[in-house]
Amino acid sequence: MRDTLLIALYAFAGAAGTGLLGAAVLRLLRRRSLTASVAVVASVGVVAMLAGTLAVAWAMFLSSHDLSVVTTVVAMAAAVSLATALILGRWVAARSRELVLAARSFGEDGDFAAPVTPATAELAEVSRELAATSAKLAESRERERALETSRRELVAWISHDLRTPLAGLRAMSEALEDGVATDPDRYLKQIRTEVERLNDMVGDLFELSRIHAGTLALSPSRMSLYDLVGDALAGVDPLAREHGVRLVGDRVEPVPVEVDGKEMSRVLGNLLVNAIRRTPPDGTVAVAAERGPEGVVVSVTDGCGGIPEEDLPRVFDTGWRGSHARTPPAGAGLGLAIVRGIVEAHQGHASVHNIPGGCRFEVTLPTAP
């Protein structure tokens, strides 16, 4: 028993010394290739066994013949281990270089193509994460391009819509100033109409800026959706009469909701005004409100004839207007963007889809507790 303990002690001392030396070498090579580190690890294992054997041989006074046999066996094992370590290290290093080359595509075309050569589980996991990151970056770039296009269109349309009334205001004011206006009262009435339109446009821009900045302050309170829809219908009734459009709101359930009354009135007003302006005379704009599987659904159905399928994803984008809505009375293309911003601030969502003869805008809001 005593001899066994001594052998174990001497073997441990020799192996421990080799292990400490190997750890020091690994620390010096920590910034080098993985091949060198793998070779050092393989060498430490074999050299540790040889050091332990030599320590035991010295302590136990083994014969030189036995020691040479053991040394030869260990040397052969060391050669095979080192060769295997070098092959493994070079293979892993090659897979790493392929992954590095694939990752460089982020800085070039922004797309990541995973290497086709099989790699270790860790490198494969890194490759999968890079591919997922590439997909997210592609989506982000697409959103950024869409937003930039939307901003450019908004600036162009706002500039056009501001230039037209301003030119009219300047012409009418000059006519009044020079005393050549044949009907000053009509000019003054038209000036007030244009000023109100400009004021509404500036108000929409301010509201949209608050939505995009995340500073839209809501004051939610519990109220009946029936009252909200009723007030919105009463507010747009004169416009509907002017356009010869019939308003229908007989499918509105008295469902309680927890919303900001002022902001939701703006949402309903924007949807109704948009529907009335795009519905031909003798057409119908219908409002409905009912409980749905995802919450309370408020819908506004018009008779616009439908929206082209390729335009449906852009309806709620800032500055978007249909091809038939390029004239100033159609607004600056901010109303539906404001609708989406306010609805999402209420933890809801807005959508649109075509129906026979028109389209239906739907606003889904969480049900009040």
mmCIF file of C-alpha atoms in Angstrom:
data_model
loop_
_atom_site.group_PDB
_atom_site.id
_atom_site.type_symbol
_atom_site.label_atom_id
_atom_site.label_comp_id
_atom_site.label_asym_id
_atom_site.label_seq_id
_atom_site.Cartn_x
_atom_site.Cartn_y
_atom_site.Cartn_z
ATOM 1 C CA MET A 1 0.000 0.000 0.000
ATOM 2 C CA ARG A 2 2.853 2.309 0.879
ATOM 3 C CA ASP A 3 4.597 1.647 -2.461
ATOM 4 C CA THR A 4 1.391 2.450 -4.351
ATOM 5 C CA LEU A 5 1.063 5.778 -2.572
ATOM 6 C CA LEU A 6 4.672 6.662 -3.322
ATOM 7 C CA ILE A 7 4.236 5.798 -7.004
ATOM 8 C CA ALA A 8 1.106 7.926 -7.174
ATOM 9 C CA LEU A 9 2.862 10.810 -5.424
ATOM 10 C CA TYR A 10 5.898 10.768 -7.732
ATOM 11 C CA ALA A 11 3.729 10.383 -10.840
ATOM 12 C CA PHE A 12 1.517 13.272 -9.723
ATOM 13 C CA ALA A 13 4.543 15.477 -9.039
ATOM 14 C CA GLY A 14 5.999 14.865 -12.493
ATOM 15 C CA ALA A 15 2.655 15.329 -14.268
ATOM 16 C CA ALA A 16 1.806 18.442 -12.236
ATOM 17 C CA GLY A 17 5.103 20.082 -13.133
ATOM 18 C CA THR A 18 4.447 19.387 -16.813
ATOM 19 C CA GLY A 19 0.882 20.687 -16.492
ATOM 20 C CA LEU A 20 2.032 23.972 -14.961
ATOM 21 C CA LEU A 21 4.598 24.392 -17.713
ATOM 22 C CA GLY A 22 1.932 23.652 -20.339
ATOM 23 C CA ALA A 23 -0.442 26.192 -18.790
ATOM 24 C CA ALA A 24 2.302 28.828 -18.969
ATOM 25 C CA VAL A 25 2.945 28.013 -22.630
ATOM 26 C CA LEU A 26 -0.796 28.152 -23.398
ATOM 27 C CA ARG A 27 -0.988 31.587 -21.800
ATOM 28 C CA LEU A 28 1.860 32.804 -23.998
ATOM 29 C CA LEU A 29 0.153 31.354 -27.093
ATOM 30 C CA ARG A 30 -3.380 32.522 -26.260
ATOM 31 C CA ARG A 31 -3.372 35.024 -29.136
ATOM 32 C CA ARG A 32 -1.905 32.568 -31.635
ATOM 33 C CA SER A 33 -3.577 30.039 -33.898
ATOM 34 C CA LEU A 34 -5.779 27.324 -32.439
ATOM 35 C CA THR A 35 -3.466 24.781 -34.058
ATOM 36 C CA ALA A 36 -0.626 25.732 -31.702
ATOM 37 C CA SER A 37 -2.865 25.505 -28.633
ATOM 38 C CA VAL A 38 -4.196 22.070 -29.622
ATOM 39 C CA ALA A 39 -0.639 20.859 -30.233
ATOM 40 C CA VAL A 40 0.434 22.103 -26.788
ATOM 41 C CA VAL A 41 -2.519 20.342 -25.114
ATOM 42 C CA ALA A 42 -1.684 17.071 -26.872
ATOM 43 C CA SER A 43 1.990 17.422 -25.974
ATOM 44 C CA VAL A 44 1.207 18.173 -22.322
ATOM 45 C CA GLY A 45 -0.757 14.946 -22.000
ATOM 46 C CA VAL A 46 2.031 12.804 -23.364
ATOM 47 C CA VAL A 47 4.901 14.689 -21.677
ATOM 48 C CA ALA A 48 3.032 14.585 -18.364
ATOM 49 C CA MET A 49 2.827 10.802 -18.644
ATOM 50 C CA LEU A 50 6.535 10.626 -19.548
ATOM 51 C CA ALA A 51 7.497 12.921 -16.645
ATOM 52 C CA GLY A 52 5.497 10.828 -14.201
ATOM 53 C CA THR A 53 7.077 7.664 -15.558
ATOM 54 C CA LEU A 54 10.595 9.082 -15.263
ATOM 55 C CA ALA A 55 9.891 10.264 -11.728
ATOM 56 C CA VAL A 56 8.652 6.830 -10.712
ATOM 57 C CA ALA A 57 11.571 5.144 -12.476
ATOM 58 C CA TRP A 58 14.073 7.343 -10.664
ATOM 59 C CA ALA A 59 12.412 6.721 -7.308
ATOM 60 C CA MET A 60 11.967 2.971 -7.808
ATOM 61 C CA PHE A 61 15.365 2.417 -9.446
ATOM 62 C CA LEU A 62 13.963 0.689 -12.544
ATOM 63 C CA SER A 63 16.431 -0.931 -14.914
ATOM 64 C CA SER A 64 17.675 1.047 -17.872
ATOM 65 C CA HIS A 65 16.130 -1.505 -20.214
ATOM 66 C CA ASP A 66 12.654 -1.106 -18.694
ATOM 67 C CA LEU A 67 13.034 2.675 -18.742
ATOM 68 C CA SER A 68 14.024 2.711 -22.415
ATOM 69 C CA VAL A 69 11.038 0.541 -23.301
ATOM 70 C CA VAL A 70 8.643 2.835 -21.476
ATOM 71 C CA THR A 71 10.292 5.895 -23.007
ATOM 72 C CA THR A 72 10.015 4.449 -26.526
ATOM 73 C CA VAL A 73 6.313 3.655 -26.061
ATOM 74 C CA VAL A 74 5.643 7.145 -24.730
ATOM 75 C CA ALA A 75 7.596 8.734 -27.597
ATOM 76 C CA MET A 76 5.532 6.842 -30.186
ATOM 77 C CA ALA A 77 2.346 7.878 -28.429
ATOM 78 C CA ALA A 78 3.597 11.469 -28.374
ATOM 79 C CA ALA A 79 4.267 11.440 -32.107
ATOM 80 C CA VAL A 80 0.825 10.071 -32.927
ATOM 81 C CA SER A 81 -0.903 12.473 -30.507
ATOM 82 C CA LEU A 82 0.966 15.466 -31.854
ATOM 83 C CA ALA A 83 0.182 14.562 -35.473
ATOM 84 C CA THR A 84 -3.504 14.113 -34.615
ATOM 85 C CA ALA A 85 -3.545 17.439 -32.762
ATOM 86 C CA LEU A 86 -1.948 19.239 -35.703
ATOM 87 C CA ILE A 87 -4.472 17.772 -38.158
ATOM 88 C CA LEU A 88 -7.382 18.716 -35.885
ATOM 89 C CA GLY A 89 -5.988 22.218 -35.302
ATOM 90 C CA ARG A 90 -5.439 22.872 -39.002
ATOM 91 C CA TRP A 91 -8.980 21.620 -39.808
ATOM 92 C CA VAL A 92 -10.573 23.867 -37.184
ATOM 93 C CA ALA A 93 -8.418 26.811 -38.295
ATOM 94 C CA ALA A 94 -9.495 26.284 -41.909
ATOM 95 C CA ARG A 95 -13.175 26.252 -40.907
ATOM 96 C CA SER A 96 -12.579 29.416 -38.871
ATOM 97 C CA ARG A 97 -11.022 31.172 -41.864
ATOM 98 C CA GLU A 98 -14.005 30.206 -44.021
ATOM 99 C CA LEU A 99 -16.323 31.637 -41.387
ATOM 100 C CA VAL A 100 -14.281 34.853 -41.246
ATOM 101 C CA LEU A 101 -14.475 35.254 -45.029
ATOM 102 C CA ALA A 102 -18.226 34.679 -44.948
ATOM 103 C CA ALA A 103 -18.642 37.193 -42.119
ATOM 104 C CA ARG A 104 -16.804 39.866 -44.120
ATOM 105 C CA SER A 105 -19.786 40.019 -46.468
ATOM 106 C CA PHE A 106 -21.555 42.065 -43.781
ATOM 107 C CA GLY A 107 -19.316 44.967 -44.682
ATOM 108 C CA GLU A 108 -19.635 44.440 -48.436
ATOM 109 C CA ASP A 109 -23.103 43.476 -49.654
ATOM 110 C CA GLY A 110 -24.653 42.946 -46.224
ATOM 111 C CA ASP A 111 -25.649 39.315 -46.861
ATOM 112 C CA PHE A 112 -24.209 36.318 -45.041
ATOM 113 C CA ALA A 113 -23.737 32.958 -46.762
ATOM 114 C CA ALA A 114 -22.792 30.208 -44.329
ATOM 115 C CA PRO A 115 -19.820 28.008 -45.361
ATOM 116 C CA VAL A 116 -20.904 24.727 -46.917
ATOM 117 C CA THR A 117 -18.047 22.704 -45.379
ATOM 118 C CA PRO A 118 -19.070 20.962 -42.116
ATOM 119 C CA ALA A 119 -17.616 22.560 -38.993
ATOM 120 C CA THR A 120 -17.582 21.956 -35.264
ATOM 121 C CA ALA A 121 -20.765 22.397 -33.253
ATOM 122 C CA GLU A 122 -19.496 25.707 -31.825
ATOM 123 C CA LEU A 123 -18.577 27.122 -35.247
ATOM 124 C CA ALA A 124 -21.889 25.906 -36.670
ATOM 125 C CA GLU A 125 -23.715 27.734 -33.869
ATOM 126 C CA VAL A 126 -21.762 30.925 -34.635
ATOM 127 C CA SER A 127 -22.653 30.501 -38.318
ATOM 128 C CA ARG A 128 -26.354 30.150 -37.495
ATOM 129 C CA GLU A 129 -26.263 33.261 -35.322
ATOM 130 C CA LEU A 130 -24.527 35.218 -38.094
ATOM 131 C CA ALA A 131 -27.169 34.075 -40.576
ATOM 132 C CA ALA A 132 -29.954 35.173 -38.212
ATOM 133 C CA THR A 133 -28.235 38.521 -37.674
ATOM 134 C CA SER A 134 -27.889 38.920 -41.449
ATOM 135 C CA ALA A 135 -31.627 38.363 -41.894
ATOM 136 C CA LYS A 136 -32.418 40.937 -39.204
ATOM 137 C CA LEU A 137 -30.062 43.446 -40.787
ATOM 138 C CA ALA A 138 -31.664 42.873 -44.193
ATOM 139 C CA GLU A 139 -35.103 43.539 -42.715
ATOM 140 C CA SER A 140 -33.769 46.653 -40.984
ATOM 141 C CA ARG A 141 -32.232 47.955 -44.207
ATOM 142 C CA GLU A 142 -35.484 47.329 -46.061
ATOM 143 C CA ARG A 143 -37.449 49.226 -43.413
ATOM 144 C CA GLU A 144 -34.913 52.047 -43.537
ATOM 145 C CA ARG A 145 -35.204 52.289 -47.321
ATOM 146 C CA ALA A 146 -38.997 52.273 -47.075
ATOM 147 C CA LEU A 147 -38.937 55.002 -44.433
ATOM 148 C CA GLU A 148 -36.516 57.078 -46.467
ATOM 149 C CA THR A 149 -38.727 56.734 -49.537
ATOM 150 C CA SER A 150 -41.735 57.671 -47.447
ATOM 151 C CA ARG A 151 -39.941 60.738 -46.074
ATOM 152 C CA ARG A 152 -38.917 61.891 -49.527
ATOM 153 C CA GLU A 153 -42.467 61.481 -50.813
ATOM 154 C CA LEU A 154 -43.837 63.307 -47.788
ATOM 155 C CA VAL A 155 -41.484 66.262 -48.276
ATOM 156 C CA ALA A 156 -42.357 66.440 -51.981
ATOM 157 C CA TRP A 157 -46.111 66.252 -51.400
ATOM 158 C CA ILE A 158 -46.087 68.654 -48.460
ATOM 159 C CA SER A 159 -44.060 71.133 -50.498
ATOM 160 C CA HIS A 160 -46.585 70.878 -53.332
ATOM 161 C CA ASP A 161 -49.592 71.134 -51.039
ATOM 162 C CA LEU A 162 -48.127 74.151 -49.245
ATOM 163 C CA ARG A 163 -47.053 75.928 -52.405
ATOM 164 C CA THR A 164 -50.509 75.836 -54.020
ATOM 165 C CA PRO A 165 -52.531 77.493 -51.214
ATOM 166 C CA LEU A 166 -49.721 79.924 -50.444
ATOM 167 C CA ALA A 167 -49.666 81.043 -54.065
ATOM 168 C CA GLY A 168 -53.446 81.493 -53.939
ATOM 169 C CA LEU A 169 -53.251 83.423 -50.669
ATOM 170 C CA ARG A 170 -50.605 85.719 -52.103
ATOM 171 C CA ALA A 171 -52.634 86.370 -55.252
ATOM 172 C CA MET A 172 -55.844 87.091 -53.304
ATOM 173 C CA SER A 173 -54.074 89.327 -50.793
ATOM 174 C CA GLU A 174 -52.448 91.296 -53.607
ATOM 175 C CA ALA A 175 -55.816 91.674 -55.309
ATOM 176 C CA LEU A 176 -57.355 92.979 -52.080
ATOM 177 C CA GLU A 177 -54.392 95.263 -51.462
ATOM 178 C CA ASP A 178 -54.572 96.737 -55.000
ATOM 179 C CA GLY A 179 -58.347 97.121 -54.781
ATOM 180 C CA VAL A 180 -58.998 95.053 -57.917
ATOM 181 C CA ALA A 181 -61.020 92.323 -56.159
ATOM 182 C CA THR A 182 -64.553 92.381 -57.544
ATOM 183 C CA ASP A 183 -65.951 90.501 -54.533
ATOM 184 C CA PRO A 184 -63.804 91.123 -51.439
ATOM 185 C CA ASP A 185 -66.063 89.045 -49.173
ATOM 186 C CA ARG A 186 -65.601 85.976 -51.354
ATOM 187 C CA TYR A 187 -61.855 86.506 -51.333
ATOM 188 C CA LEU A 188 -61.799 86.815 -47.551
ATOM 189 C CA LYS A 189 -63.861 83.645 -47.186
ATOM 190 C CA GLN A 190 -61.513 81.764 -49.507
ATOM 191 C CA ILE A 191 -58.488 83.079 -47.609
ATOM 192 C CA ARG A 192 -59.939 81.798 -44.348
ATOM 193 C CA THR A 193 -60.652 78.406 -45.914
ATOM 194 C CA GLU A 194 -57.074 78.101 -47.139
ATOM 195 C CA VAL A 195 -55.671 79.224 -43.790
ATOM 196 C CA GLU A 196 -57.772 76.603 -41.980
ATOM 197 C CA ARG A 197 -56.516 73.948 -44.363
ATOM 198 C CA LEU A 198 -52.916 74.985 -43.776
ATOM 199 C CA ASN A 199 -53.547 74.983 -40.032
ATOM 200 C CA ASP A 200 -54.930 71.435 -40.222
ATOM 201 C CA MET A 201 -51.900 70.331 -42.201
ATOM 202 C CA VAL A 202 -49.495 71.817 -39.657
ATOM 203 C CA GLY A 203 -51.510 70.197 -36.866
ATOM 204 C CA ASP A 204 -51.198 66.813 -38.575
ATOM 205 C CA LEU A 205 -47.453 67.257 -38.937
ATOM 206 C CA PHE A 206 -47.121 68.158 -35.260
ATOM 207 C CA GLU A 207 -49.219 65.167 -34.217
ATOM 208 C CA LEU A 208 -47.179 62.827 -36.405
ATOM 209 C CA SER A 209 -43.912 64.194 -35.016
ATOM 210 C CA ARG A 210 -45.111 63.466 -31.467
ATOM 211 C CA ILE A 211 -46.073 59.928 -32.487
ATOM 212 C CA HIS A 212 -42.703 59.236 -34.112
ATOM 213 C CA ALA A 213 -40.845 60.772 -31.166
ATOM 214 C CA GLY A 214 -42.803 58.640 -28.701
ATOM 215 C CA THR A 215 -44.037 61.701 -26.807
ATOM 216 C CA LEU A 216 -47.744 61.235 -27.487
ATOM 217 C CA ALA A 217 -49.266 61.599 -24.011
ATOM 218 C CA LEU A 218 -52.454 59.571 -23.541
ATOM 219 C CA SER A 219 -55.090 60.090 -20.870
ATOM 220 C CA PRO A 220 -57.126 56.889 -21.066
ATOM 221 C CA SER A 221 -60.503 56.591 -19.411
ATOM 222 C CA ARG A 222 -63.321 54.072 -19.554
ATOM 223 C CA MET A 223 -66.023 54.996 -22.062
ATOM 224 C CA SER A 224 -68.559 53.431 -24.380
ATOM 225 C CA LEU A 225 -67.559 52.837 -27.967
ATOM 226 C CA TYR A 226 -71.142 53.621 -28.943
ATOM 227 C CA ASP A 227 -70.708 57.211 -27.727
ATOM 228 C CA LEU A 228 -67.353 57.605 -29.479
ATOM 229 C CA VAL A 229 -68.722 56.438 -32.816
ATOM 230 C CA GLY A 230 -71.860 58.534 -32.406
ATOM 231 C CA ASP A 231 -69.855 61.710 -31.810
ATOM 232 C CA ALA A 232 -67.582 60.949 -34.778
ATOM 233 C CA LEU A 233 -70.566 60.399 -37.092
ATOM 234 C CA ALA A 234 -72.138 63.665 -35.949
ATOM 235 C CA GLY A 235 -68.881 65.495 -36.615
ATOM 236 C CA VAL A 236 -68.567 64.342 -40.246
ATOM 237 C CA ASP A 237 -72.276 64.492 -41.127
ATOM 238 C CA PRO A 238 -71.980 67.939 -42.827
ATOM 239 C CA LEU A 239 -69.108 66.679 -45.004
ATOM 240 C CA ALA A 240 -71.111 63.571 -45.928
ATOM 241 C CA ARG A 241 -74.095 65.699 -46.921
ATOM 242 C CA GLU A 242 -71.846 67.924 -49.026
ATOM 243 C CA HIS A 243 -70.518 64.898 -50.927
ATOM 244 C CA GLY A 244 -73.898 63.167 -51.130
ATOM 245 C CA VAL A 245 -72.690 60.180 -49.091
ATOM 246 C CA ARG A 246 -74.940 58.283 -46.710
ATOM 247 C CA LEU A 247 -73.587 57.393 -43.252
ATOM 248 C CA VAL A 248 -74.663 54.133 -41.621
ATOM 249 C CA GLY A 249 -73.824 53.269 -38.018
ATOM 250 C CA ASP A 250 -76.489 50.769 -36.938
ATOM 251 C CA ARG A 251 -74.023 47.943 -36.128
ATOM 252 C CA VAL A 252 -72.279 49.618 -33.219
ATOM 253 C CA GLU A 253 -72.347 47.678 -29.952
ATOM 254 C CA PRO A 254 -72.073 49.588 -26.637
ATOM 255 C CA VAL A 255 -68.741 47.967 -25.823
ATOM 256 C CA PRO A 256 -66.641 49.588 -23.064
ATOM 257 C CA VAL A 257 -63.078 50.560 -23.967
ATOM 258 C CA GLU A 258 -60.181 52.149 -22.072
ATOM 259 C CA VAL A 259 -58.910 54.854 -24.453
ATOM 260 C CA ASP A 260 -58.014 58.500 -24.753
ATOM 261 C CA GLY A 261 -61.292 59.980 -25.977
ATOM 262 C CA LYS A 262 -59.713 62.912 -27.810
ATOM 263 C CA GLU A 263 -57.160 60.824 -29.684
ATOM 264 C CA MET A 264 -59.620 58.062 -30.586
ATOM 265 C CA SER A 265 -62.073 60.678 -31.856
ATOM 266 C CA ARG A 266 -59.282 61.822 -34.151
ATOM 267 C CA VAL A 267 -58.762 58.245 -35.341
ATOM 268 C CA LEU A 268 -62.445 57.765 -36.172
ATOM 269 C CA GLY A 269 -62.674 61.214 -37.720
ATOM 270 C CA ASN A 270 -59.680 60.577 -39.999
ATOM 271 C CA LEU A 271 -61.071 57.225 -41.124
ATOM 272 C CA LEU A 272 -64.541 58.659 -41.798
ATOM 273 C CA VAL A 273 -63.273 61.740 -43.651
ATOM 274 C CA ASN A 274 -60.987 59.539 -45.738
ATOM 275 C CA ALA A 275 -63.910 57.206 -46.564
ATOM 276 C CA ILE A 276 -66.325 60.024 -47.410
ATOM 277 C CA ARG A 277 -63.895 61.763 -49.753
ATOM 278 C CA ARG A 278 -63.240 58.569 -51.677
ATOM 279 C CA THR A 279 -66.812 57.332 -51.897
ATOM 280 C CA PRO A 280 -68.761 58.519 -54.971
ATOM 281 C CA PRO A 281 -72.038 60.456 -54.556
ATOM 282 C CA ASP A 282 -75.018 58.308 -53.530
ATOM 283 C CA GLY A 283 -72.535 55.891 -51.968
ATOM 284 C CA THR A 284 -72.521 54.583 -48.402
ATOM 285 C CA VAL A 285 -69.984 54.709 -45.605
ATOM 286 C CA ALA A 286 -70.748 52.169 -42.881
ATOM 287 C CA VAL A 287 -69.332 52.040 -39.368
ATOM 288 C CA ALA A 288 -69.451 48.940 -37.184
ATOM 289 C CA ALA A 289 -68.091 48.093 -33.752
ATOM 290 C CA GLU A 290 -68.187 44.701 -32.078
ATOM 291 C CA ARG A 291 -66.216 42.326 -29.913
ATOM 292 C CA GLY A 292 -63.705 40.109 -31.696
ATOM 293 C CA PRO A 293 -61.323 37.317 -30.701
ATOM 294 C CA GLU A 294 -58.446 39.816 -30.359
ATOM 295 C CA GLY A 295 -60.425 42.634 -28.731
ATOM 296 C CA VAL A 296 -62.844 45.333 -29.849
ATOM 297 C CA VAL A 297 -62.956 45.830 -33.621
ATOM 298 C CA VAL A 298 -64.111 49.122 -35.154
ATOM 299 C CA SER A 299 -64.508 49.043 -38.928
ATOM 300 C CA VAL A 300 -65.184 51.750 -41.523
ATOM 301 C CA THR A 301 -66.357 50.505 -44.923
ATOM 302 C CA ASP A 302 -66.411 52.781 -47.967
ATOM 303 C CA GLY A 303 -67.246 52.568 -51.667
ATOM 304 C CA CYS A 304 -63.915 53.701 -53.114
ATOM 305 C CA GLY A 305 -63.759 50.788 -55.542
ATOM 306 C CA GLY A 306 -60.848 49.133 -53.778
ATOM 307 C CA ILE A 307 -57.131 49.729 -53.372
ATOM 308 C CA PRO A 308 -54.564 48.067 -55.682
ATOM 309 C CA GLU A 309 -53.151 45.009 -53.982
ATOM 310 C CA GLU A 310 -49.576 46.261 -54.327
ATOM 311 C CA ASP A 311 -50.534 49.458 -52.448
ATOM 312 C CA LEU A 312 -52.248 47.779 -49.482
ATOM 313 C CA PRO A 313 -49.037 47.342 -47.423
ATOM 314 C CA ARG A 314 -48.284 51.088 -47.829
ATOM 315 C CA VAL A 315 -51.683 52.527 -46.952
ATOM 316 C CA PHE A 316 -50.629 53.480 -43.406
ATOM 317 C CA ASP A 317 -47.185 54.763 -44.411
ATOM 318 C CA THR A 318 -46.380 58.410 -43.784
ATOM 319 C CA GLY A 319 -47.120 60.494 -46.863
ATOM 320 C CA TRP A 320 -48.822 57.717 -48.844
ATOM 321 C CA ARG A 321 -51.713 58.716 -51.078
ATOM 322 C CA GLY A 322 -53.518 56.736 -53.728
ATOM 323 C CA SER A 323 -52.960 57.472 -57.391
ATOM 324 C CA HIS A 324 -56.308 59.285 -57.576
ATOM 325 C CA ALA A 325 -55.547 61.373 -54.486
ATOM 326 C CA ARG A 326 -52.953 63.795 -55.809
ATOM 327 C CA THR A 327 -55.140 66.876 -55.548
ATOM 328 C CA PRO A 328 -54.891 69.150 -52.484
ATOM 329 C CA PRO A 329 -58.345 68.318 -51.041
ATOM 330 C CA ALA A 330 -57.092 64.805 -50.420
ATOM 331 C CA GLY A 331 -54.708 66.112 -47.763
ATOM 332 C CA ALA A 332 -51.028 65.511 -47.241
ATOM 333 C CA GLY A 333 -51.203 61.756 -46.749
ATOM 334 C CA LEU A 334 -50.815 61.987 -42.971
ATOM 335 C CA GLY A 335 -54.262 60.969 -41.749
ATOM 336 C CA LEU A 336 -53.850 57.197 -41.938
ATOM 337 C CA ALA A 337 -50.301 57.356 -40.562
ATOM 338 C CA ILE A 338 -51.698 59.244 -37.575
ATOM 339 C CA VAL A 339 -54.437 56.611 -37.232
ATOM 340 C CA ARG A 340 -51.882 53.809 -37.014
ATOM 341 C CA GLY A 341 -49.672 55.732 -34.583
ATOM 342 C CA ILE A 342 -52.516 56.518 -32.179
ATOM 343 C CA VAL A 343 -53.948 52.993 -32.348
ATOM 344 C CA GLU A 344 -50.563 51.396 -31.682
ATOM 345 C CA ALA A 345 -50.059 53.791 -28.760
ATOM 346 C CA HIS A 346 -53.255 52.210 -27.345
ATOM 347 C CA GLN A 347 -51.668 48.730 -27.751
ATOM 348 C CA GLY A 348 -53.913 48.006 -30.734
ATOM 349 C CA HIS A 349 -53.378 47.655 -34.471
ATOM 350 C CA ALA A 350 -54.921 48.994 -37.677
ATOM 351 C CA SER A 351 -55.440 47.116 -40.937
ATOM 352 C CA VAL A 352 -57.161 47.426 -44.291
ATOM 353 C CA HIS A 353 -58.438 44.976 -46.895
ATOM 354 C CA ASN A 354 -60.521 45.145 -50.024
ATOM 355 C CA ILE A 355 -64.162 44.151 -50.228
ATOM 356 C CA PRO A 356 -66.503 44.128 -53.243
ATOM 357 C CA GLY A 357 -66.893 47.744 -54.370
ATOM 358 C CA GLY A 358 -64.599 49.294 -51.772
ATOM 359 C CA CYS A 359 -62.368 48.620 -48.803
ATOM 360 C CA ARG A 360 -62.697 48.189 -45.058
ATOM 361 C CA PHE A 361 -60.424 49.810 -42.494
ATOM 362 C CA GLU A 362 -60.349 47.996 -39.156
ATOM 363 C CA VAL A 363 -59.049 49.212 -35.807
ATOM 364 C CA THR A 364 -58.579 46.587 -33.102
ATOM 365 C CA LEU A 365 -58.356 47.795 -29.503
ATOM 366 C CA PRO A 366 -57.873 45.859 -26.261
ATOM 367 C CA THR A 367 -61.087 45.134 -24.415
ATOM 368 C CA ALA A 368 -61.567 47.149 -21.231
ATOM 369 C CA PRO A 369 -61.301 45.034 -18.061
#
